[in-house]
């Protein structure tokens, strides 16, 4: 159902957004899109959000995962996905499938969707972490196979693209000093990119409303907490293993210089705009200090 706002209601929304637009103009925002939140309708809404933010001076960088899509492809070729503590076990064959899905499929689709909404001048550019040494990694754990931890981000390359008026869309495959590709957890890659860029915000678009007191009750959303408070919850049995890398990345990001981290529901159309440009937002915000 399409909701029609009265002119006075539209004006109220715009007035509410104005101070946020002023606050974030010229600032970098890293947006991590989880694979579970990727679909045609949501991608179109996200493309419109990113383009609107770009038009008012916000420097958006999109970092994407693609876990469910990789799982589907693995099963199609007869391989069973395997995880340890929320991280994908990646042998050589799995690595090739991850690269194919992330770089060859999801990245191209997101770039195409954004550019389809951009008008006559396409602005989105697809980048792999392997390109020009954007993401340098070292092996994370031998038991995980070709899974890497980010040790360096060439943030100047991302800033150069933004300075040229482009919107980078980054797939999270990194490479070591010898050029060997590695699968990189997208939550952690987004954190490393945001810290290296001195970003104002990092936003995780997920398939859940945010951090919940009771995972089975979406009305128990925790709207704000500090990184310290978040770390105290990481050992809780109520937090699923798949959320642990995301939550840890949020805490790490704000402790390492990013001013705000957000976990929001990417299935809700325009949730990025609602979270960034309205008073109440829609998800969970993590800060270094308590916010009144």
XYZ file of C-alpha atoms in Angstrom:
292
model
C 0.000 0.000 0.000
C 1.359 3.397 -0.974
C 1.162 6.030 1.751
C 0.320 9.543 0.530
C 1.514 12.433 2.691
C -0.114 15.834 2.855
C 2.058 18.777 1.750
C 2.331 19.898 5.390
C 3.518 16.417 6.411
C 6.123 16.395 3.629
C 7.368 19.786 4.816
C 7.683 18.468 8.374
C 9.791 15.523 7.164
C 12.087 17.827 5.184
C 12.531 20.238 8.095
C 13.380 17.333 10.417
C 15.989 16.081 7.927
C 17.680 19.466 7.406
C 19.947 19.525 10.501
C 21.094 15.979 9.773
C 21.890 16.906 6.179
C 23.974 19.819 7.443
C 25.702 17.587 9.996
C 26.684 14.863 7.542
C 27.439 16.917 4.413
C 31.028 16.238 3.413
C 31.292 13.291 5.832
C 31.905 9.660 4.852
C 29.333 6.969 5.608
C 30.172 3.306 5.045
C 27.092 1.177 4.411
C 27.432 -2.593 4.704
C 24.720 -4.542 2.924
C 24.235 -8.102 4.135
C 23.307 -10.812 1.675
C 20.099 -11.631 3.544
C 18.893 -8.066 2.897
C 19.591 -8.181 -0.852
C 16.591 -8.364 -3.175
C 15.351 -6.353 -6.123
C 12.906 -4.117 -4.237
C 15.281 -3.415 -1.341
C 18.168 -2.757 -3.732
C 16.125 -0.166 -5.627
C 15.228 1.627 -2.387
C 18.853 1.504 -1.222
C 20.031 2.887 -4.571
C 17.627 5.810 -4.190
C 18.809 6.396 -0.614
C 22.475 6.396 -1.611
C 21.839 8.743 -4.519
C 19.831 11.150 -2.382
C 22.540 11.211 0.288
C 25.147 11.775 -2.422
C 23.125 14.702 -3.806
C 23.261 16.491 -0.421
C 26.987 15.946 0.001
C 27.204 12.708 2.004
C 30.096 10.537 0.788
C 28.589 7.044 0.697
C 30.601 3.855 0.298
C 28.712 0.591 -0.135
C 30.309 -2.651 1.086
C 28.416 -5.878 0.430
C 28.391 -9.465 1.516
C 26.424 -12.287 -0.031
C 26.313 -15.217 2.361
C 22.911 -16.664 1.412
C 23.699 -16.347 -2.294
C 27.035 -18.133 -1.793
C 25.279 -20.875 0.197
C 22.806 -21.379 -2.651
C 25.589 -21.706 -5.217
C 27.588 -24.091 -3.020
C 24.604 -26.392 -2.610
C 23.998 -26.228 -6.352
C 27.448 -27.728 -6.955
C 27.017 -30.286 -4.174
C 28.968 -28.594 -1.366
C 27.573 -28.063 2.119
C 28.329 -24.622 3.642
C 30.385 -24.820 6.830
C 30.828 -22.147 9.497
C 32.857 -21.718 12.678
C 31.919 -18.922 15.077
C 29.977 -17.173 12.329
C 32.852 -17.320 9.786
C 32.727 -19.349 6.577
C 35.202 -22.210 6.189
C 36.688 -21.523 2.751
C 38.639 -24.145 0.822
C 40.004 -23.448 -2.672
C 36.787 -24.471 -4.461
C 34.625 -22.467 -2.072
C 36.874 -19.440 -2.584
C 36.292 -19.539 -6.344
C 32.538 -19.706 -5.790
C 32.675 -16.821 -3.290
C 34.612 -14.701 -5.804
C 32.205 -15.581 -8.596
C 29.096 -14.724 -6.567
C 30.394 -11.588 -4.821
C 32.446 -10.003 -7.590
C 30.785 -11.378 -10.692
C 27.131 -11.354 -9.665
C 26.149 -9.324 -6.593
C 28.583 -6.455 -7.181
C 27.570 -6.085 -10.828
C 23.865 -6.191 -9.965
C 24.215 -3.516 -7.251
C 26.233 -1.246 -9.525
C 23.683 -1.685 -12.304
C 20.773 -0.952 -9.959
C 22.328 2.238 -8.605
C 23.245 3.471 -12.068
C 19.740 2.716 -13.354
C 18.428 5.233 -10.797
C 21.153 7.821 -11.377
C 19.799 9.328 -14.588
C 22.022 10.248 -17.505
C 25.295 10.150 -15.545
C 26.121 6.749 -13.974
C 27.926 7.179 -10.659
C 28.389 3.717 -9.105
C 31.657 1.881 -9.706
C 32.297 -1.729 -8.687
C 35.543 -2.489 -6.886
C 36.924 -5.735 -5.481
C 39.186 -5.648 -2.455
C 41.743 -7.391 -4.675
C 41.898 -4.376 -7.004
C 45.058 -2.269 -6.662
C 45.687 -3.760 -3.235
C 42.591 -2.119 -1.789
C 42.328 -4.738 0.985
C 45.558 -6.392 2.110
C 45.000 -9.434 4.286
C 46.782 -12.157 6.190
C 45.375 -15.647 6.891
C 42.905 -15.602 9.777
C 43.082 -19.200 10.997
C 44.381 -22.319 9.224
C 41.209 -24.181 10.175
C 39.158 -21.659 8.169
C 41.138 -22.090 4.957
C 41.305 -19.072 2.655
C 39.783 -16.595 5.104
C 41.731 -13.400 5.670
C 41.956 -10.637 8.241
C 42.361 -7.128 6.860
C 45.724 -5.617 7.760
C 45.683 -2.579 5.458
C 43.155 -0.527 3.523
C 44.204 1.836 0.733
C 41.678 4.433 1.834
C 43.127 7.043 -0.528
C 41.786 5.032 -3.475
C 38.275 5.185 -2.066
C 38.578 8.903 -1.324
C 39.825 9.484 -4.876
C 36.719 7.828 -6.309
C 34.492 9.880 -4.012
C 36.347 13.074 -4.960
C 35.562 12.275 -8.601
C 31.858 12.111 -7.753
C 31.658 8.318 -7.896
C 30.039 5.906 -5.451
C 32.262 2.878 -4.704
C 30.566 -0.508 -4.347
C 33.100 -2.852 -2.740
C 33.071 -6.643 -2.735
C 35.003 -8.164 0.135
C 37.673 -10.308 -1.447
C 41.160 -9.324 -0.297
C 44.641 -10.477 -1.242
C 47.875 -11.098 0.616
C 51.281 -9.654 -0.303
C 51.763 -12.416 -2.894
C 48.425 -11.779 -4.577
C 46.660 -14.833 -3.135
C 42.938 -14.047 -2.806
C 41.121 -14.542 0.488
C 37.512 -14.432 1.534
C 37.005 -11.616 4.054
C 34.082 -11.400 6.447
C 32.102 -8.467 5.074
C 31.236 -7.089 8.520
C 34.912 -6.926 9.424
C 35.908 -5.544 6.018
C 33.374 -2.731 6.343
C 34.730 -1.936 9.812
C 38.307 -1.774 8.519
C 37.279 0.458 5.617
C 35.300 2.834 7.862
C 38.186 3.175 10.330
C 40.750 3.737 7.562
C 38.545 6.414 5.998
C 37.872 8.183 9.311
C 34.189 7.733 8.513
C 31.504 9.531 10.468
C 29.231 6.487 10.467
C 29.130 2.819 9.645
C 25.701 1.338 8.966
C 24.962 -2.393 8.839
C 21.871 -3.243 6.797
C 20.689 -6.635 8.014
C 17.655 -8.910 7.957
C 16.752 -8.052 11.581
C 15.431 -4.800 13.104
C 18.606 -4.309 15.181
C 19.831 -5.639 18.505
C 16.949 -7.145 20.465
C 16.641 -7.843 24.180
C 14.617 -10.908 23.198
C 15.544 -12.256 19.744
C 12.059 -13.721 19.414
C 10.323 -10.404 20.073
C 10.962 -7.569 17.611
C 9.293 -5.084 19.959
C 12.295 -5.379 22.317
C 14.596 -3.331 20.064
C 17.511 -1.670 21.877
C 17.737 1.737 20.231
C 20.984 3.030 21.736
C 23.926 1.657 23.700
C 27.640 2.257 24.079
C 30.410 0.032 22.730
C 31.187 -0.977 26.316
C 27.576 -1.981 26.924
C 27.541 -3.877 23.639
C 30.676 -5.856 24.538
C 29.060 -6.871 27.821
C 26.263 -8.495 25.807
C 28.447 -10.405 23.341
C 28.674 -13.461 25.559
C 24.924 -13.683 26.001
C 23.159 -16.850 24.849
C 20.439 -14.637 23.380
C 22.776 -13.421 20.604
C 23.026 -15.738 17.604
C 26.466 -16.664 16.306
C 25.745 -14.984 12.980
C 25.312 -11.644 14.743
C 28.555 -11.828 16.729
C 30.916 -10.642 13.932
C 28.543 -7.770 13.159
C 28.219 -6.636 16.776
C 31.934 -6.973 17.440
C 32.679 -4.934 14.309
C 30.348 -2.184 15.555
C 32.092 -2.019 18.925
C 35.534 -2.076 17.314
C 34.577 0.653 14.825
C 33.454 3.225 17.378
C 36.376 2.432 19.677
C 38.745 2.976 16.750
C 37.446 6.375 15.702
C 34.157 5.988 13.822
C 31.669 8.249 15.591
C 28.554 6.109 15.204
C 27.706 2.528 14.261
C 24.193 1.428 13.344
C 22.436 -1.898 12.858
C 19.196 -1.481 10.922
C 16.700 -3.594 8.989
C 17.664 -3.558 5.319
C 14.366 -5.217 4.417
C 12.544 -1.973 5.268
C 12.530 0.293 2.237
C 14.494 3.527 2.784
C 15.614 2.442 6.245
C 18.988 4.108 5.566
C 17.365 7.524 5.123
C 15.078 7.000 8.105
C 18.004 6.097 10.376
C 20.310 8.900 9.216
C 17.895 11.782 8.614
C 15.139 11.472 11.223
C 14.992 12.012 14.979
C 13.924 8.499 15.960
C 15.567 6.235 13.384
C 14.681 2.576 12.962
C 17.484 0.464 14.410
C 20.220 0.242 17.028
C 22.900 2.949 17.326
C 26.255 2.292 19.043
C 28.377 5.162 20.381
C 31.505 5.613 22.503
C 29.703 7.674 25.131
C 26.120 7.674 26.303
C 23.863 9.912 24.210
C 21.179 11.855 26.003
